Amino acid sequence: ALELAVESTPAGTDGQVRITLEVAQESIQRRAVLYDKDGDAHYDTISAFIKSVRGSDPDAALYWLAKMIYAGEDPKFIIRRLIILAGEDIGLADPMGLVVASSAAQAFEFIGLPEGIYPIVEATLYLATAPKSNSAGAYFKAMKKIEEEGQVSVPRHLMDGNRDAAAMGHGKDYVYPHEQEGHFTPQQYLPKRLLGTYFYRPSQEGYESQVTARLEMWREAQRKALGIERRENIPDMTEEQIQEMKRKIK
């Protein structure tokens, strides 16, 4: 409660923050009545906030944000969740989402409350109104493939050719893409037995909608150059499956 009182009370002309009995009592009441940070309301409210942003409802997002701040929630906790959401739910549909959320974190470090709420609100509104894509979850498809089939050796031409490894053929025959037309060369990057396996499927939202044609052109060129006949598009994982994979990372 004292922390909330200090954060919500502007400093005087001498730079000192003076907490009156009235302010202290109000802060205690705000913390006690609205929610306990270790209780269900804490987790339920942040859940409602994140789901509102993900669901593209800026009004609901502002409401739950205001409730958390009013109750004395740590703004840094909220910002961390926004940064996660920017990568998980906005993704490449709007790559600026992650930039805005990260900038809000940096701005809050400089400002603190009460004015520090502005960059948090800006990030909240930006993410809530941005196009959405969860295609970054393709990472967990690759992780599941490794879990199922085990790790395989790196193709020799992709190995590090520094030190004495070059004498063993490491890095030999690697083609530097920037020396090729279009800064692209259709060489092998996946292990041989996985050629034709595709984990990433771009959404058709925002910036990411521009990726599909370019990516398919590169994939088709690689299939022709390497004689790849198989094509395995790894299906999207459910939220439950992704959460299960996340638990294995910890």
PDB file of C-alpha atoms in Angstrom:
ATOM      1  CA  ALA A   1       0.000   0.000   0.000  1.00  0.00           C
ATOM      2  CA  LEU A   2       2.838   2.387   0.803  1.00  0.00           C
ATOM      3  CA  GLU A   3       4.370   1.697  -2.619  1.00  0.00           C
ATOM      4  CA  LEU A   4       1.046   2.534  -4.284  1.00  0.00           C
ATOM      5  CA  ALA A   5       0.756   5.728  -2.244  1.00  0.00           C
ATOM      6  CA  VAL A   6       4.240   6.834  -3.255  1.00  0.00           C
ATOM      7  CA  GLU A   7       3.752   5.972  -6.927  1.00  0.00           C
ATOM      8  CA  SER A   8       0.379   7.740  -7.171  1.00  0.00           C
ATOM      9  CA  THR A   9       1.346  10.911  -5.299  1.00  0.00           C
ATOM     10  CA  PRO A  10       3.148  13.660  -7.230  1.00  0.00           C
ATOM     11  CA  ALA A  11       6.274  15.147  -5.685  1.00  0.00           C
ATOM     12  CA  GLY A  12       6.201  18.643  -4.247  1.00  0.00           C
ATOM     13  CA  THR A  13       8.220  21.575  -5.530  1.00  0.00           C
ATOM     14  CA  ASP A  14      11.138  20.394  -3.418  1.00  0.00           C
ATOM     15  CA  GLY A  15      11.069  16.968  -5.055  1.00  0.00           C
ATOM     16  CA  GLN A  16       9.782  15.222  -1.922  1.00  0.00           C
ATOM     17  CA  VAL A  17       6.745  12.928  -1.905  1.00  0.00           C
ATOM     18  CA  ARG A  18       4.617  13.494   1.189  1.00  0.00           C
ATOM     19  CA  ILE A  19       2.087  10.841   2.109  1.00  0.00           C
ATOM     20  CA  THR A  20      -0.884  12.110   4.075  1.00  0.00           C
ATOM     21  CA  LEU A  21      -3.044   9.903   6.268  1.00  0.00           C
ATOM     22  CA  GLU A  22      -5.885  10.277   3.766  1.00  0.00           C
ATOM     23  CA  VAL A  23      -3.711   9.100   0.857  1.00  0.00           C
ATOM     24  CA  ALA A  24      -2.392   6.166   2.896  1.00  0.00           C
ATOM     25  CA  GLN A  25      -5.893   5.067   3.868  1.00  0.00           C
ATOM     26  CA  GLU A  26      -7.098   5.310   0.267  1.00  0.00           C
ATOM     27  CA  SER A  27      -4.156   3.232  -0.955  1.00  0.00           C
ATOM     28  CA  ILE A  28      -4.773   0.543   1.639  1.00  0.00           C
ATOM     29  CA  GLN A  29      -8.440   0.408   0.685  1.00  0.00           C
ATOM     30  CA  ARG A  30      -7.676   0.237  -3.030  1.00  0.00           C
ATOM     31  CA  ARG A  31      -5.346  -2.708  -2.577  1.00  0.00           C
ATOM     32  CA  ALA A  32      -7.527  -4.602  -0.137  1.00  0.00           C
ATOM     33  CA  VAL A  33     -10.903  -4.143  -1.784  1.00  0.00           C
ATOM     34  CA  LEU A  34     -10.077  -4.662  -5.460  1.00  0.00           C
ATOM     35  CA  TYR A  35      -7.836  -7.666  -5.386  1.00  0.00           C
ATOM     36  CA  ASP A  36      -5.108  -9.533  -3.627  1.00  0.00           C
ATOM     37  CA  LYS A  37      -2.030  -9.800  -5.832  1.00  0.00           C
ATOM     38  CA  ASP A  38      -1.604 -13.434  -4.847  1.00  0.00           C
ATOM     39  CA  GLY A  39      -5.280 -14.303  -5.213  1.00  0.00           C
ATOM     40  CA  ASP A  40      -7.595 -15.363  -8.015  1.00  0.00           C
ATOM     41  CA  ALA A  41      -8.623 -11.808  -8.872  1.00  0.00           C
ATOM     42  CA  HIS A  42      -5.025 -10.932  -9.730  1.00  0.00           C
ATOM     43  CA  TYR A  43      -4.726 -13.730 -12.272  1.00  0.00           C
ATOM     44  CA  ASP A  44      -8.298 -13.377 -13.517  1.00  0.00           C
ATOM     45  CA  THR A  45      -7.875  -9.667 -14.213  1.00  0.00           C
ATOM     46  CA  ILE A  46      -4.589  -9.936 -16.097  1.00  0.00           C
ATOM     47  CA  SER A  47      -6.166 -12.807 -18.041  1.00  0.00           C
ATOM     48  CA  ALA A  48      -9.148 -10.619 -18.951  1.00  0.00           C
ATOM     49  CA  PHE A  49      -6.784  -7.829 -19.984  1.00  0.00           C
ATOM     50  CA  ILE A  50      -4.641  -9.991 -22.257  1.00  0.00           C
ATOM     51  CA  LYS A  51      -7.647 -11.722 -23.796  1.00  0.00           C
ATOM     52  CA  SER A  52      -9.239  -8.338 -24.510  1.00  0.00           C
ATOM     53  CA  VAL A  53      -6.113  -7.116 -26.303  1.00  0.00           C
ATOM     54  CA  ARG A  54      -5.826 -10.392 -28.212  1.00  0.00           C
ATOM     55  CA  GLY A  55      -9.527 -10.153 -29.053  1.00  0.00           C
ATOM     56  CA  SER A  56      -9.091  -6.656 -30.541  1.00  0.00           C
ATOM     57  CA  ASP A  57     -11.305  -4.903 -27.974  1.00  0.00           C
ATOM     58  CA  PRO A  58      -9.442  -1.723 -26.941  1.00  0.00           C
ATOM     59  CA  ASP A  59     -12.259  -0.542 -24.669  1.00  0.00           C
ATOM     60  CA  ALA A  60     -12.269  -3.704 -22.573  1.00  0.00           C
ATOM     61  CA  ALA A  61      -8.466  -3.661 -22.534  1.00  0.00           C
ATOM     62  CA  LEU A  62      -8.460  -0.117 -21.123  1.00  0.00           C
ATOM     63  CA  TYR A  63     -11.007  -1.082 -18.478  1.00  0.00           C
ATOM     64  CA  TRP A  64      -9.003  -4.030 -17.179  1.00  0.00           C
ATOM     65  CA  LEU A  65      -5.780  -2.036 -17.373  1.00  0.00           C
ATOM     66  CA  ALA A  66      -7.328   0.734 -15.284  1.00  0.00           C
ATOM     67  CA  LYS A  67      -8.595  -1.787 -12.744  1.00  0.00           C
ATOM     68  CA  MET A  68      -5.138  -3.292 -12.327  1.00  0.00           C
ATOM     69  CA  ILE A  69      -3.363   0.043 -11.979  1.00  0.00           C
ATOM     70  CA  TYR A  70      -6.023   1.344  -9.570  1.00  0.00           C
ATOM     71  CA  ALA A  71      -5.581  -1.754  -7.434  1.00  0.00           C
ATOM     72  CA  GLY A  72      -1.825  -1.250  -7.264  1.00  0.00           C
ATOM     73  CA  GLU A  73      -0.651  -3.864  -9.751  1.00  0.00           C
ATOM     74  CA  ASP A  74       3.014  -3.601 -10.693  1.00  0.00           C
ATOM     75  CA  PRO A  75       3.038  -1.837 -14.096  1.00  0.00           C
ATOM     76  CA  LYS A  76       6.172  -3.755 -15.072  1.00  0.00           C
ATOM     77  CA  PHE A  77       4.227  -7.004 -14.751  1.00  0.00           C
ATOM     78  CA  ILE A  78       1.615  -5.640 -17.146  1.00  0.00           C
ATOM     79  CA  ILE A  79       4.242  -4.466 -19.626  1.00  0.00           C
ATOM     80  CA  ARG A  80       5.967  -7.855 -19.582  1.00  0.00           C
ATOM     81  CA  ARG A  81       2.680  -9.486 -20.513  1.00  0.00           C
ATOM     82  CA  LEU A  82       2.179  -6.976 -23.335  1.00  0.00           C
ATOM     83  CA  ILE A  83       5.620  -7.761 -24.739  1.00  0.00           C
ATOM     84  CA  ILE A  84       4.816 -11.474 -24.697  1.00  0.00           C
ATOM     85  CA  LEU A  85       1.496 -10.804 -26.413  1.00  0.00           C
ATOM     86  CA  ALA A  86       3.184  -8.683 -29.079  1.00  0.00           C
ATOM     87  CA  GLY A  87       5.323 -11.641 -30.103  1.00  0.00           C
ATOM     88  CA  GLU A  88       2.733 -14.346 -29.602  1.00  0.00           C
ATOM     89  CA  ASP A  89      -0.503 -12.789 -30.854  1.00  0.00           C
ATOM     90  CA  ILE A  90       0.486  -9.864 -33.098  1.00  0.00           C
ATOM     91  CA  GLY A  91       3.658 -11.331 -34.540  1.00  0.00           C
ATOM     92  CA  LEU A  92       4.531 -10.638 -38.142  1.00  0.00           C
ATOM     93  CA  ALA A  93       1.077  -9.261 -38.897  1.00  0.00           C
ATOM     94  CA  ASP A  94       2.568  -6.065 -37.476  1.00  0.00           C
ATOM     95  CA  PRO A  95       6.251  -6.361 -36.468  1.00  0.00           C
ATOM     96  CA  MET A  96       6.053  -2.849 -34.978  1.00  0.00           C
ATOM     97  CA  GLY A  97       3.900  -4.264 -32.202  1.00  0.00           C
ATOM     98  CA  LEU A  98       6.932  -5.725 -30.459  1.00  0.00           C
ATOM     99  CA  VAL A  99       8.813  -2.452 -30.942  1.00  0.00           C
ATOM    100  CA  VAL A 100       5.974  -0.428 -29.412  1.00  0.00           C
ATOM    101  CA  ALA A 101       5.616  -2.780 -26.428  1.00  0.00           C
ATOM    102  CA  SER A 102       9.367  -2.834 -25.781  1.00  0.00           C
ATOM    103  CA  SER A 103       9.543   0.948 -26.097  1.00  0.00           C
ATOM    104  CA  ALA A 104       6.756   1.247 -23.532  1.00  0.00           C
ATOM    105  CA  ALA A 105       8.855  -0.787 -21.105  1.00  0.00           C
ATOM    106  CA  GLN A 106      11.845   1.480 -21.641  1.00  0.00           C
ATOM    107  CA  ALA A 107       9.746   4.645 -21.371  1.00  0.00           C
ATOM    108  CA  PHE A 108       8.198   3.485 -18.101  1.00  0.00           C
ATOM    109  CA  GLU A 109      11.645   2.923 -16.644  1.00  0.00           C
ATOM    110  CA  PHE A 110      12.430   6.586 -17.327  1.00  0.00           C
ATOM    111  CA  ILE A 111       9.101   7.987 -16.137  1.00  0.00           C
ATOM    112  CA  GLY A 112       7.362   5.798 -13.580  1.00  0.00           C
ATOM    113  CA  LEU A 113       3.819   6.506 -12.405  1.00  0.00           C
ATOM    114  CA  PRO A 114       1.655   8.482 -12.803  1.00  0.00           C
ATOM    115  CA  GLU A 115       2.706   9.782 -16.252  1.00  0.00           C
ATOM    116  CA  GLY A 116       4.339   6.472 -17.106  1.00  0.00           C
ATOM    117  CA  ILE A 117       0.865   5.096 -17.707  1.00  0.00           C
ATOM    118  CA  TYR A 118       0.779   6.849 -21.089  1.00  0.00           C
ATOM    119  CA  PRO A 119       3.274   4.576 -22.876  1.00  0.00           C
ATOM    120  CA  ILE A 120       1.521   1.563 -21.328  1.00  0.00           C
ATOM    121  CA  VAL A 121      -1.821   2.787 -22.645  1.00  0.00           C
ATOM    122  CA  GLU A 122      -0.287   3.512 -26.047  1.00  0.00           C
ATOM    123  CA  ALA A 123       1.101  -0.016 -26.256  1.00  0.00           C
ATOM    124  CA  THR A 124      -2.218  -1.478 -25.105  1.00  0.00           C
ATOM    125  CA  LEU A 125      -4.218   0.413 -27.731  1.00  0.00           C
ATOM    126  CA  TYR A 126      -1.684  -0.260 -30.475  1.00  0.00           C
ATOM    127  CA  LEU A 127      -1.702  -3.997 -29.850  1.00  0.00           C
ATOM    128  CA  ALA A 128      -5.471  -4.190 -29.413  1.00  0.00           C
ATOM    129  CA  THR A 129      -6.061  -2.474 -32.756  1.00  0.00           C
ATOM    130  CA  ALA A 130      -3.234  -4.173 -34.673  1.00  0.00           C
ATOM    131  CA  PRO A 131      -3.780  -7.086 -37.085  1.00  0.00           C
ATOM    132  CA  LYS A 132      -3.202 -10.409 -35.357  1.00  0.00           C
ATOM    133  CA  SER A 133      -1.068 -13.454 -36.190  1.00  0.00           C
ATOM    134  CA  ASN A 134       0.129 -16.328 -34.020  1.00  0.00           C
ATOM    135  CA  SER A 135       2.397 -17.789 -36.706  1.00  0.00           C
ATOM    136  CA  ALA A 136       5.410 -17.474 -34.388  1.00  0.00           C
ATOM    137  CA  GLY A 137       4.013 -20.605 -32.776  1.00  0.00           C
ATOM    138  CA  ALA A 138       5.622 -22.455 -35.698  1.00  0.00           C
ATOM    139  CA  TYR A 139       8.666 -22.661 -33.431  1.00  0.00           C
ATOM    140  CA  PHE A 140       6.881 -25.245 -31.317  1.00  0.00           C
ATOM    141  CA  LYS A 141       6.206 -27.371 -34.400  1.00  0.00           C
ATOM    142  CA  ALA A 142       9.956 -27.555 -34.983  1.00  0.00           C
ATOM    143  CA  MET A 143      10.532 -28.322 -31.323  1.00  0.00           C
ATOM    144  CA  LYS A 144       7.994 -31.141 -31.435  1.00  0.00           C
ATOM    145  CA  LYS A 145       9.670 -32.568 -34.556  1.00  0.00           C
ATOM    146  CA  ILE A 146      13.019 -32.639 -32.747  1.00  0.00           C
ATOM    147  CA  GLU A 147      11.388 -34.271 -29.741  1.00  0.00           C
ATOM    148  CA  GLU A 148       9.830 -36.967 -31.941  1.00  0.00           C
ATOM    149  CA  GLU A 149      12.744 -37.682 -34.272  1.00  0.00           C
ATOM    150  CA  GLY A 150      15.784 -36.570 -32.313  1.00  0.00           C
ATOM    151  CA  GLN A 151      18.467 -34.172 -33.465  1.00  0.00           C
ATOM    152  CA  VAL A 152      20.428 -34.810 -36.644  1.00  0.00           C
ATOM    153  CA  SER A 153      23.792 -33.577 -37.866  1.00  0.00           C
ATOM    154  CA  VAL A 154      24.217 -30.169 -39.456  1.00  0.00           C
ATOM    155  CA  PRO A 155      24.753 -30.447 -43.243  1.00  0.00           C
ATOM    156  CA  ARG A 156      28.493 -30.231 -43.911  1.00  0.00           C
ATOM    157  CA  HIS A 157      28.317 -27.113 -46.081  1.00  0.00           C
ATOM    158  CA  LEU A 158      26.531 -25.273 -43.254  1.00  0.00           C
ATOM    159  CA  MET A 159      29.140 -26.188 -40.643  1.00  0.00           C
ATOM    160  CA  ASP A 160      31.564 -23.624 -39.293  1.00  0.00           C
ATOM    161  CA  GLY A 161      34.593 -23.557 -41.577  1.00  0.00           C
ATOM    162  CA  ASN A 162      36.773 -21.546 -39.186  1.00  0.00           C
ATOM    163  CA  ARG A 163      39.752 -22.857 -37.224  1.00  0.00           C
ATOM    164  CA  ASP A 164      40.934 -26.278 -38.429  1.00  0.00           C
ATOM    165  CA  ALA A 165      37.466 -27.476 -39.392  1.00  0.00           C
ATOM    166  CA  ALA A 166      37.887 -26.336 -43.014  1.00  0.00           C
ATOM    167  CA  ALA A 167      40.376 -29.147 -43.563  1.00  0.00           C
ATOM    168  CA  MET A 168      37.574 -31.580 -42.737  1.00  0.00           C
ATOM    169  CA  GLY A 169      35.344 -30.067 -45.384  1.00  0.00           C
ATOM    170  CA  HIS A 170      33.258 -28.017 -42.983  1.00  0.00           C
ATOM    171  CA  GLY A 171      31.683 -25.104 -44.839  1.00  0.00           C
ATOM    172  CA  LYS A 172      32.803 -26.382 -48.241  1.00  0.00           C
ATOM    173  CA  ASP A 173      30.402 -25.681 -51.130  1.00  0.00           C
ATOM    174  CA  TYR A 174      28.391 -23.182 -49.105  1.00  0.00           C
ATOM    175  CA  VAL A 175      27.030 -20.470 -51.420  1.00  0.00           C
ATOM    176  CA  TYR A 176      26.870 -16.953 -49.970  1.00  0.00           C
ATOM    177  CA  PRO A 177      23.364 -15.633 -50.820  1.00  0.00           C
ATOM    178  CA  HIS A 178      24.403 -11.977 -51.035  1.00  0.00           C
ATOM    179  CA  GLU A 179      26.634 -12.788 -54.000  1.00  0.00           C
ATOM    180  CA  GLN A 180      23.674 -14.202 -55.911  1.00  0.00           C
ATOM    181  CA  GLU A 181      20.906 -12.482 -57.849  1.00  0.00           C
ATOM    182  CA  GLY A 182      18.096 -11.436 -55.566  1.00  0.00           C
ATOM    183  CA  HIS A 183      20.324 -12.215 -52.552  1.00  0.00           C
ATOM    184  CA  PHE A 184      18.987 -15.773 -52.626  1.00  0.00           C
ATOM    185  CA  THR A 185      20.322 -19.191 -53.553  1.00  0.00           C
ATOM    186  CA  PRO A 186      18.225 -22.394 -53.465  1.00  0.00           C
ATOM    187  CA  GLN A 187      20.620 -24.531 -51.440  1.00  0.00           C
ATOM    188  CA  GLN A 188      19.969 -27.046 -48.690  1.00  0.00           C
ATOM    189  CA  TYR A 189      19.475 -25.708 -45.171  1.00  0.00           C
ATOM    190  CA  LEU A 190      17.427 -28.372 -43.390  1.00  0.00           C
ATOM    191  CA  PRO A 191      18.882 -31.834 -42.689  1.00  0.00           C
ATOM    192  CA  LYS A 192      18.406 -34.003 -45.783  1.00  0.00           C
ATOM    193  CA  ARG A 193      15.694 -36.201 -44.350  1.00  0.00           C
ATOM    194  CA  LEU A 194      13.618 -33.127 -43.500  1.00  0.00           C
ATOM    195  CA  LEU A 195      13.800 -31.445 -46.904  1.00  0.00           C
ATOM    196  CA  GLY A 196      10.290 -30.536 -47.978  1.00  0.00           C
ATOM    197  CA  THR A 197       9.147 -30.092 -44.378  1.00  0.00           C
ATOM    198  CA  TYR A 198       7.476 -26.750 -43.726  1.00  0.00           C
ATOM    199  CA  PHE A 199       6.857 -25.486 -40.212  1.00  0.00           C
ATOM    200  CA  TYR A 200       6.025 -21.866 -40.977  1.00  0.00           C
ATOM    201  CA  ARG A 201       2.744 -20.896 -42.599  1.00  0.00           C
ATOM    202  CA  PRO A 202       2.317 -17.126 -42.971  1.00  0.00           C
ATOM    203  CA  SER A 203      -1.012 -15.629 -42.044  1.00  0.00           C
ATOM    204  CA  GLN A 204      -2.783 -13.321 -44.481  1.00  0.00           C
ATOM    205  CA  GLU A 205      -2.919 -10.483 -41.965  1.00  0.00           C
ATOM    206  CA  GLY A 206      -1.127  -7.154 -42.194  1.00  0.00           C
ATOM    207  CA  TYR A 207       2.546  -7.196 -43.164  1.00  0.00           C
ATOM    208  CA  GLU A 208       2.651 -10.984 -43.114  1.00  0.00           C
ATOM    209  CA  SER A 209       0.280 -11.151 -46.073  1.00  0.00           C
ATOM    210  CA  GLN A 210       3.178  -9.870 -48.189  1.00  0.00           C
ATOM    211  CA  VAL A 211       5.361 -12.813 -47.166  1.00  0.00           C
ATOM    212  CA  THR A 212       3.390 -15.665 -48.737  1.00  0.00           C
ATOM    213  CA  ALA A 213       4.210 -15.098 -52.423  1.00  0.00           C
ATOM    214  CA  ARG A 214       7.883 -14.388 -51.757  1.00  0.00           C
ATOM    215  CA  LEU A 215       8.297 -17.403 -49.498  1.00  0.00           C
ATOM    216  CA  GLU A 216       6.550 -19.755 -51.927  1.00  0.00           C
ATOM    217  CA  MET A 217       8.810 -18.529 -54.743  1.00  0.00           C
ATOM    218  CA  TRP A 218      11.889 -19.368 -52.663  1.00  0.00           C
ATOM    219  CA  ARG A 219      10.496 -22.735 -51.592  1.00  0.00           C
ATOM    220  CA  GLU A 220       9.606 -23.685 -55.174  1.00  0.00           C
ATOM    221  CA  ALA A 221      13.082 -22.704 -56.394  1.00  0.00           C
ATOM    222  CA  GLN A 222      14.624 -24.858 -53.668  1.00  0.00           C
ATOM    223  CA  ARG A 223      12.400 -27.823 -54.529  1.00  0.00           C
ATOM    224  CA  LYS A 224      13.451 -27.647 -58.184  1.00  0.00           C
ATOM    225  CA  ALA A 225      17.147 -27.124 -57.481  1.00  0.00           C
ATOM    226  CA  LEU A 226      17.386 -29.963 -54.963  1.00  0.00           C
ATOM    227  CA  GLY A 227      14.871 -32.311 -56.560  1.00  0.00           C
ATOM    228  CA  ILE A 228      12.621 -32.303 -53.512  1.00  0.00           C
ATOM    229  CA  GLU A 229       9.516 -34.387 -54.191  1.00  0.00           C
ATOM    230  CA  ARG A 230       7.996 -34.683 -50.737  1.00  0.00           C
ATOM    231  CA  ARG A 231       6.075 -31.869 -49.142  1.00  0.00           C
ATOM    232  CA  GLU A 232       5.002 -31.998 -45.513  1.00  0.00           C
ATOM    233  CA  ASN A 233       3.168 -28.976 -44.167  1.00  0.00           C
ATOM    234  CA  ILE A 234       3.252 -29.431 -40.406  1.00  0.00           C
ATOM    235  CA  PRO A 235      -0.263 -28.660 -39.113  1.00  0.00           C
ATOM    236  CA  ASP A 236      -0.793 -25.868 -36.628  1.00  0.00           C
ATOM    237  CA  MET A 237      -0.742 -26.878 -32.991  1.00  0.00           C
ATOM    238  CA  THR A 238      -3.590 -26.239 -30.587  1.00  0.00           C
ATOM    239  CA  GLU A 239      -3.147 -23.814 -27.720  1.00  0.00           C
ATOM    240  CA  GLU A 240      -3.118 -26.772 -25.319  1.00  0.00           C
ATOM    241  CA  GLN A 241      -0.303 -28.441 -27.273  1.00  0.00           C
ATOM    242  CA  ILE A 242       1.722 -25.220 -27.328  1.00  0.00           C
ATOM    243  CA  GLN A 243       1.302 -24.747 -23.590  1.00  0.00           C
ATOM    244  CA  GLU A 244       2.500 -28.307 -23.054  1.00  0.00           C
ATOM    245  CA  MET A 245       5.622 -27.593 -25.125  1.00  0.00           C
ATOM    246  CA  LYS A 246       6.237 -24.365 -23.188  1.00  0.00           C
ATOM    247  CA  ARG A 247       6.224 -26.271 -19.918  1.00  0.00           C
ATOM    248  CA  LYS A 248       9.043 -28.447 -21.227  1.00  0.00           C
ATOM    249  CA  ILE A 249      11.225 -25.393 -21.844  1.00  0.00           C
ATOM    250  CA  LYS A 250      11.231 -24.294 -18.203  1.00  0.00           C
TER     251      LYS A 250
END
